[in-house]
Tab-separated table of C-alpha atoms and ligand atoms in Angstrom:
chain	number	residue	atom	x	y	z
A	1	MET	CA	135.975	-118.709	163.533
A	2	ASP	CA	134.704	-119.959	160.169
A	3	LEU	CA	134.394	-123.583	159.166
A	4	LYS	CA	137.637	-124.943	157.679
A	5	ILE	CA	137.664	-127.825	155.157
A	6	THR	CA	140.976	-129.589	154.427
A	7	PRO	CA	141.476	-132.553	152.029
A	8	LEU	CA	142.709	-135.747	153.684
A	9	SER	CA	144.028	-137.617	150.667
A	10	ASP	CA	144.172	-137.349	146.914
A	11	GLY	CA	140.530	-137.622	145.818
A	12	LEU	CA	138.890	-139.125	148.913
A	13	GLY	CA	138.166	-137.601	152.303
A	14	ALA	CA	138.122	-134.119	153.796
A	15	GLU	CA	138.380	-132.852	157.339
A	16	ALA	CA	136.072	-130.189	158.777
A	17	THR	CA	137.146	-128.175	161.809
A	18	ARG	CA	135.909	-125.028	163.582
A	19	VAL	CA	132.307	-126.163	163.724
A	20	ASP	CA	130.265	-127.352	166.719
A	21	LEU	CA	127.278	-129.464	165.731
A	22	SER	CA	125.794	-129.282	169.242
A	23	LYS	CA	124.817	-125.696	168.379
A	24	PRO	CA	122.628	-124.347	165.565
A	25	VAL	CA	124.484	-124.144	162.244
A	26	ASP	CA	123.846	-121.280	159.797
A	27	GLY	CA	122.758	-121.825	156.181
A	28	GLU	CA	126.154	-121.105	154.654
A	29	THR	CA	127.975	-123.537	156.957
A	30	LYS	CA	125.337	-126.195	156.248
A	31	ALA	CA	125.776	-125.699	152.487
A	32	ARG	CA	129.592	-125.876	152.761
A	33	LEU	CA	129.428	-129.075	154.852
A	34	ASN	CA	127.052	-130.689	152.357
A	35	ALA	CA	129.250	-129.645	149.416
A	36	ALA	CA	132.347	-131.041	151.171
A	37	PHE	CA	130.526	-134.336	151.684
A	38	SER	CA	129.408	-134.539	148.036
A	39	GLU	CA	132.856	-133.683	146.682
A	40	ASN	CA	134.988	-135.812	148.999
A	41	ALA	CA	132.699	-138.793	149.826
A	42	VAL	CA	134.209	-139.083	153.342
A	43	LEU	CA	133.750	-136.133	155.668
A	44	VAL	CA	135.544	-136.159	159.023
A	45	ILE	CA	134.161	-133.543	161.411
A	46	ARG	CA	136.555	-133.271	164.346
A	47	GLU	CA	135.828	-132.693	168.030
A	48	GLN	CA	132.094	-133.423	168.190
A	49	ASP	CA	131.387	-134.423	171.785
A	50	LEU	CA	127.702	-135.154	171.156
A	51	SER	CA	125.098	-137.167	173.045
A	52	ALA	CA	122.963	-139.568	170.979
A	53	PRO	CA	120.030	-137.087	170.724
A	54	GLN	CA	122.459	-134.321	169.696
A	55	LEU	CA	123.931	-136.578	167.015
A	56	LEU	CA	120.451	-137.387	165.739
A	57	GLU	CA	119.678	-133.684	165.455
A	58	ALA	CA	123.057	-132.852	163.850
A	59	VAL	CA	122.915	-135.444	161.055
A	60	GLN	CA	119.644	-133.963	159.821
A	61	LEU	CA	121.766	-131.137	158.383
A	62	PHE	CA	122.641	-133.706	155.709
A	63	GLY	CA	119.345	-135.508	155.137
A	64	GLU	CA	116.584	-137.643	156.519
A	65	VAL	CA	117.354	-140.407	159.009
A	66	PHE	CA	117.164	-144.010	157.709
A	67	ARG	CA	115.814	-146.829	159.889
A	68	GLN	CA	118.704	-149.300	160.307
A	69	HIS	CA	117.921	-152.972	159.842
A	70	ASN	CA	119.266	-154.709	162.901
A	71	THR	CA	117.343	-153.246	165.835
A	72	ARG	CA	119.325	-155.281	168.375
A	73	PHE	CA	122.003	-152.524	168.220
A	74	SER	CA	119.543	-149.672	168.759
A	75	LEU	CA	120.105	-147.434	171.826
A	76	PRO	CA	117.054	-147.699	174.143
A	77	GLU	CA	117.238	-143.984	174.984
A	78	CYS	CA	117.466	-142.898	171.324
A	79	PRO	CA	116.401	-145.810	169.068
A	80	LEU	CA	117.346	-144.286	165.697
A	81	ILE	CA	120.953	-144.210	166.893
A	82	HIS	CA	122.655	-147.595	166.986
A	83	TYR	CA	126.024	-148.526	168.423
A	84	LEU	CA	129.029	-150.495	167.189
A	85	SER	CA	131.087	-152.236	169.831
A	86	ASN	CA	133.877	-154.800	169.911
A	87	GLN	CA	132.423	-156.088	173.218
A	88	ASP	CA	129.505	-157.870	171.490
A	89	HIS	CA	129.565	-161.585	170.677
A	90	TYR	CA	127.875	-163.980	168.262
A	91	GLU	CA	125.369	-166.480	169.639
A	92	ASN	CA	128.291	-169.023	169.731
A	93	GLY	CA	130.349	-166.761	172.044
A	94	LYS	CA	132.840	-165.622	169.376
A	95	ARG	CA	133.667	-161.905	169.370
A	96	TYR	CA	131.738	-159.908	166.760
A	97	ILE	CA	133.637	-157.192	164.921
A	98	PRO	CA	130.978	-155.240	163.054
A	99	GLY	CA	131.938	-154.203	159.549
A	100	ALA	CA	135.122	-156.271	159.100
A	101	GLY	CA	135.520	-156.930	155.338
A	102	TYR	CA	134.759	-154.508	152.517
A	103	HIS	CA	131.068	-153.712	151.970
A	104	THR	CA	128.557	-150.935	151.371
A	105	ASP	CA	125.829	-150.483	153.961
A	106	HIS	CA	122.333	-151.994	153.709
A	107	SER	CA	122.480	-152.590	149.947
A	108	ASN	CA	119.710	-155.173	150.519
A	109	ASP	CA	117.285	-152.282	150.967
A	110	ARG	CA	115.190	-150.941	148.056
A	111	THR	CA	116.518	-147.463	148.838
A	112	PRO	CA	119.854	-148.026	150.594
A	113	PRO	CA	121.219	-145.287	152.867
A	114	LYS	CA	123.120	-142.563	151.023
A	115	ALA	CA	125.368	-142.056	154.029
A	116	THR	CA	126.495	-143.712	157.235
A	117	VAL	CA	127.679	-141.598	160.147
A	118	LEU	CA	129.842	-142.847	163.016
A	119	LEU	CA	130.825	-140.913	166.119
A	120	ALA	CA	133.793	-142.247	168.110
A	121	LYS	CA	132.935	-142.453	171.829
A	122	GLN	CA	135.636	-144.904	172.983
A	123	LEU	CA	138.713	-146.095	171.073
A	124	PRO	CA	141.572	-148.545	171.540
A	125	GLU	CA	145.012	-146.983	172.017
A	126	THR	CA	146.091	-148.111	168.549
A	127	GLY	CA	144.443	-149.734	165.534
A	128	GLY	CA	140.765	-150.032	164.635
A	129	ASP	CA	141.086	-147.825	161.546
A	130	THR	CA	138.312	-147.715	158.955
A	131	GLN	CA	139.355	-148.175	155.314
A	132	PHE	CA	137.429	-146.666	152.414
A	133	VAL	CA	137.843	-147.259	148.681
A	134	ASN	CA	136.715	-144.979	145.885
A	135	MET	CA	134.339	-146.950	143.654
A	136	THR	CA	134.060	-144.111	141.130
A	137	ARG	CA	137.764	-144.202	140.328
A	138	ALA	CA	137.729	-147.978	140.416
A	139	TYR	CA	134.904	-147.989	137.845
A	140	GLU	CA	136.602	-145.414	135.623
A	141	ASP	CA	139.815	-147.497	135.506
A	142	LEU	CA	138.108	-150.740	134.457
A	143	PRO	CA	139.053	-152.131	131.041
A	144	PRO	CA	136.396	-151.334	128.372
A	145	GLU	CA	135.434	-155.022	127.960
A	146	ILE	CA	134.604	-155.335	131.684
A	147	LYS	CA	132.634	-152.076	131.595
A	148	LYS	CA	130.648	-153.473	128.682
A	149	ARG	CA	130.030	-156.753	130.523
A	150	ILE	CA	128.602	-155.091	133.647
A	151	GLU	CA	126.798	-152.054	132.169
A	152	GLY	CA	123.023	-152.380	132.632
A	153	ARG	CA	123.381	-155.684	134.526
A	154	LYS	CA	121.749	-156.131	137.928
A	155	ALA	CA	122.757	-158.098	141.005
A	156	LYS	CA	120.574	-159.731	143.631
A	157	HIS	CA	121.245	-158.363	147.155
A	158	VAL	CA	120.049	-160.231	150.265
A	159	TYR	CA	120.590	-159.591	153.991
A	160	GLN	CA	123.307	-162.247	154.197
A	161	SER	CA	124.694	-163.818	151.034
A	162	LYS	CA	125.344	-167.555	151.309
A	163	PHE	CA	128.751	-166.756	149.731
A	164	SER	CA	129.788	-164.132	152.282
A	165	ALA	CA	132.982	-164.895	154.198
A	166	ARG	CA	131.742	-162.674	157.032
A	167	LYS	CA	128.733	-163.763	159.064
A	168	LEU	CA	126.278	-161.173	160.322
A	169	THR	CA	124.226	-161.454	163.488
A	170	GLY	CA	120.644	-162.623	162.781
A	171	LEU	CA	117.823	-160.113	162.320
A	172	THR	CA	115.324	-159.724	165.158
A	173	PRO	CA	111.676	-160.687	164.345
A	174	GLU	CA	110.826	-156.952	164.427
A	175	ALA	CA	113.610	-156.137	161.916
A	176	LYS	CA	112.491	-158.948	159.568
A	177	LYS	CA	109.165	-157.151	159.051
A	178	HIS	CA	110.967	-154.233	157.354
A	179	VAL	CA	113.742	-155.954	155.430
A	180	PRO	CA	112.925	-157.255	151.924
A	181	ASP	CA	113.881	-160.850	151.055
A	182	PHE	CA	115.958	-159.554	148.161
A	183	VAL	CA	116.367	-156.528	145.908
A	184	MET	CA	117.913	-156.092	142.452
A	185	HIS	CA	120.400	-153.230	141.986
A	186	PRO	CA	122.631	-152.286	139.041
A	187	LEU	CA	126.332	-153.213	139.199
A	188	VAL	CA	127.101	-149.711	137.942
A	189	ARG	CA	125.197	-146.860	139.535
A	190	THR	CA	125.055	-143.154	138.787
A	191	HIS	CA	125.515	-140.744	141.671
A	192	PRO	CA	122.367	-138.606	141.878
A	193	GLU	CA	124.350	-135.481	142.892
A	194	THR	CA	127.636	-135.699	140.971
A	195	GLY	CA	126.318	-137.636	137.938
A	196	ARG	CA	129.426	-139.875	138.066
A	197	LYS	CA	129.262	-143.646	137.630
A	198	SER	CA	130.517	-146.039	140.321
A	199	LEU	CA	130.810	-149.753	140.773
A	200	TYR	CA	128.099	-150.981	143.143
A	201	VAL	CA	129.135	-154.353	144.528
A	202	ASN	CA	128.869	-155.859	147.978
A	203	PRO	CA	130.522	-159.196	148.778
A	204	ILE	CA	128.436	-159.830	151.898
A	205	ARG	CA	125.070	-159.225	150.213
A	206	ILE	CA	125.282	-160.142	146.506
A	207	GLU	CA	124.075	-163.683	145.937
A	208	ALA	CA	123.566	-163.678	142.169
A	209	ILE	CA	124.186	-161.591	139.053
A	210	GLU	CA	121.560	-161.437	136.315
A	211	GLY	CA	122.296	-163.733	133.377
A	212	LEU	CA	125.336	-165.402	134.990
A	213	GLU	CA	125.832	-168.899	136.387
A	214	GLU	CA	126.928	-169.200	140.018
A	215	ALA	CA	130.604	-169.801	139.179
A	216	GLU	CA	130.678	-166.843	136.777
A	217	THR	CA	128.960	-164.645	139.367
A	218	LEU	CA	131.588	-165.453	141.984
A	219	GLU	CA	134.448	-165.041	139.540
A	220	LEU	CA	133.204	-161.636	138.360
A	221	LEU	CA	132.464	-160.451	141.890
A	222	ASP	CA	135.943	-161.475	143.112
A	223	ALA	CA	137.622	-159.780	140.151
A	224	LEU	CA	135.689	-156.525	140.719
A	225	ILE	CA	136.394	-156.526	144.468
A	226	ASP	CA	140.107	-157.301	143.959
A	227	HIS	CA	140.351	-154.455	141.474
A	228	ALA	CA	138.418	-151.917	143.598
A	229	THR	CA	140.182	-152.592	146.885
A	230	GLN	CA	143.680	-151.742	145.629
A	231	THR	CA	145.569	-149.336	147.898
A	232	LYS	CA	145.588	-146.660	145.197
A	233	TYR	CA	141.824	-146.202	145.648
A	234	GLN	CA	141.984	-146.073	149.425
A	235	TYR	CA	141.657	-143.556	152.251
A	236	ARG	CA	142.399	-145.087	155.652
A	237	HIS	CA	140.917	-143.267	158.606
A	238	GLN	CA	142.794	-143.287	161.922
A	239	TRP	CA	140.210	-142.375	164.501
A	240	ARG	CA	140.420	-139.690	167.164
A	241	LEU	CA	137.950	-139.488	170.027
A	242	ASN	CA	134.853	-137.447	169.054
A	243	ASP	CA	135.534	-137.757	165.328
A	244	LEU	CA	132.239	-137.709	163.471
A	245	VAL	CA	132.862	-139.520	160.192
A	246	MET	CA	130.255	-139.713	157.452
A	247	TRP	CA	130.708	-141.530	154.191
A	248	ASP	CA	128.857	-141.905	150.928
A	249	ASN	CA	127.621	-145.474	150.454
A	250	ARG	CA	126.737	-144.732	146.819
A	251	CYS	CA	130.350	-144.486	145.678
A	252	LEU	CA	132.496	-146.188	148.352
A	253	LEU	CA	133.167	-149.501	150.008
A	254	HIS	CA	134.422	-149.495	153.578
A	255	LYS	CA	135.658	-151.910	156.211
A	256	ALA	CA	136.493	-151.941	159.912
A	257	ASN	CA	139.726	-153.405	161.268
A	258	GLY	CA	139.761	-155.750	164.243
A	259	ASP	CA	143.571	-155.413	164.559
A	260	TYR	CA	143.754	-154.135	168.159
A	261	ASP	CA	143.755	-155.279	171.759
A	262	HIS	CA	140.181	-156.369	172.477
A	263	SER	CA	140.526	-155.850	176.214
A	264	GLN	CA	140.190	-152.203	175.128
A	265	THR	CA	136.737	-151.061	174.075
A	266	ARG	CA	136.004	-149.586	170.661
A	267	TYR	CA	132.539	-148.043	170.819
A	268	LEU	CA	130.910	-145.734	168.275
A	269	TYR	CA	127.433	-144.383	167.634
A	270	ARG	CA	126.020	-145.155	164.205
A	271	VAL	CA	123.240	-143.516	162.234
A	272	MET	CA	122.378	-143.583	158.526
A	273	LEU	CA	120.735	-141.192	156.109
A	274	GLN	CA	118.050	-142.042	153.583
A	275	GLY	CA	119.142	-142.585	149.971
A	276	ASP	CA	117.397	-143.225	146.638
A	277	ALA	CA	116.922	-146.398	144.634
A	278	PRO	CA	120.212	-146.953	142.756
A	279	PHE	CA	119.998	-146.290	138.985
B	301	LIG	C1	130.790	-150.332	159.564
B	301	LIG	O1	131.046	-151.089	158.664
B	301	LIG	O2	129.726	-149.705	159.566
B	301	LIG	C2	131.758	-150.174	160.716
B	301	LIG	C3	132.989	-149.432	160.388
B	301	LIG	C4	133.904	-149.320	161.566
B	301	LIG	O3	133.550	-149.715	162.675
B	301	LIG	O4	135.026	-148.855	161.393
C-alpha cells in the first residue's frame, strides 16, 4: 500500500502511515515524506518499531545527522542516538524531565539542528504529551510596531541562560569542547525551504538581545513567548508507542509535559538533523 499523509491540525502537523522505515524506501516515498515535513513542520510517522541503528539509518532520508551536545545521554551501542527518560535525576537527586518548558533545540549552536526526531519506546498510560507552537503564524500575527522592533536584531544564545526557569544538566568535559560559549542569531529567521519568516526565540538559551538593557530584554522576550505560546498556534501530540515524531526547529517551539505518574517510565530515542546558520 502507498504512503498516506493526513493533516493532524489546522496548519501544524501531519501523520504518515503505510510506510516501514526499517526497509528501503523508494525515491517517490522519500520525496513525499520530505515534502510533508516541510509543509507541516511536525511529521508523525506511526508504527515504527525500530532499533537505534535502524532509526539512525532511517532519519538520513531527511538529512545529515547532527552531533547532540550533551553526550551523557548518548546510547553506548549507537552514540549518535540519545535517549530521553523520566527516570534520570539531577545531581541533587531531583527528577529531571527533559524538555519541560517551551524551547527550540540547541539554538546555542552556530548551525542549530533543522529537525529533532523522537521515537517512543516506552510511555506512561496517560499524559506526557509534547506541545508544539507555530512560530511562523505567531510572527505573522505580531503588531507592525513589534515586527519593526525585532527585525534585523540579534539575540545572544548560550547553553544555559542565567534567566532560564528550567535548569539543564551540566555538559560533560567532552561536550564542552564542541559547544561554543555563545552565538548570535536573529530574532526573526527565514526558513531556507519555505522562505517564510518565523520568530526565533528560546527562553532557556537567550541571555541578551542586541541594543537592549537587561530589563528590556526580559520584557521583550516574555512578551514574545506569551504571544507565541497561545493555544491557537498549538498542536499537542498524544504519543502512541512506536510513533516517530520529527519537528522543524526553525519554525516551532516545543515542550514536554511531566504531568504523569513517574513510577511509569517514559523513554524515547532522540536524534537531530543538521541545519544551517539562521538568517
Ligand atoms: C524535547 O524537548 O526534546 C523533549 C520533548 C518530549 O520529551 O516530549
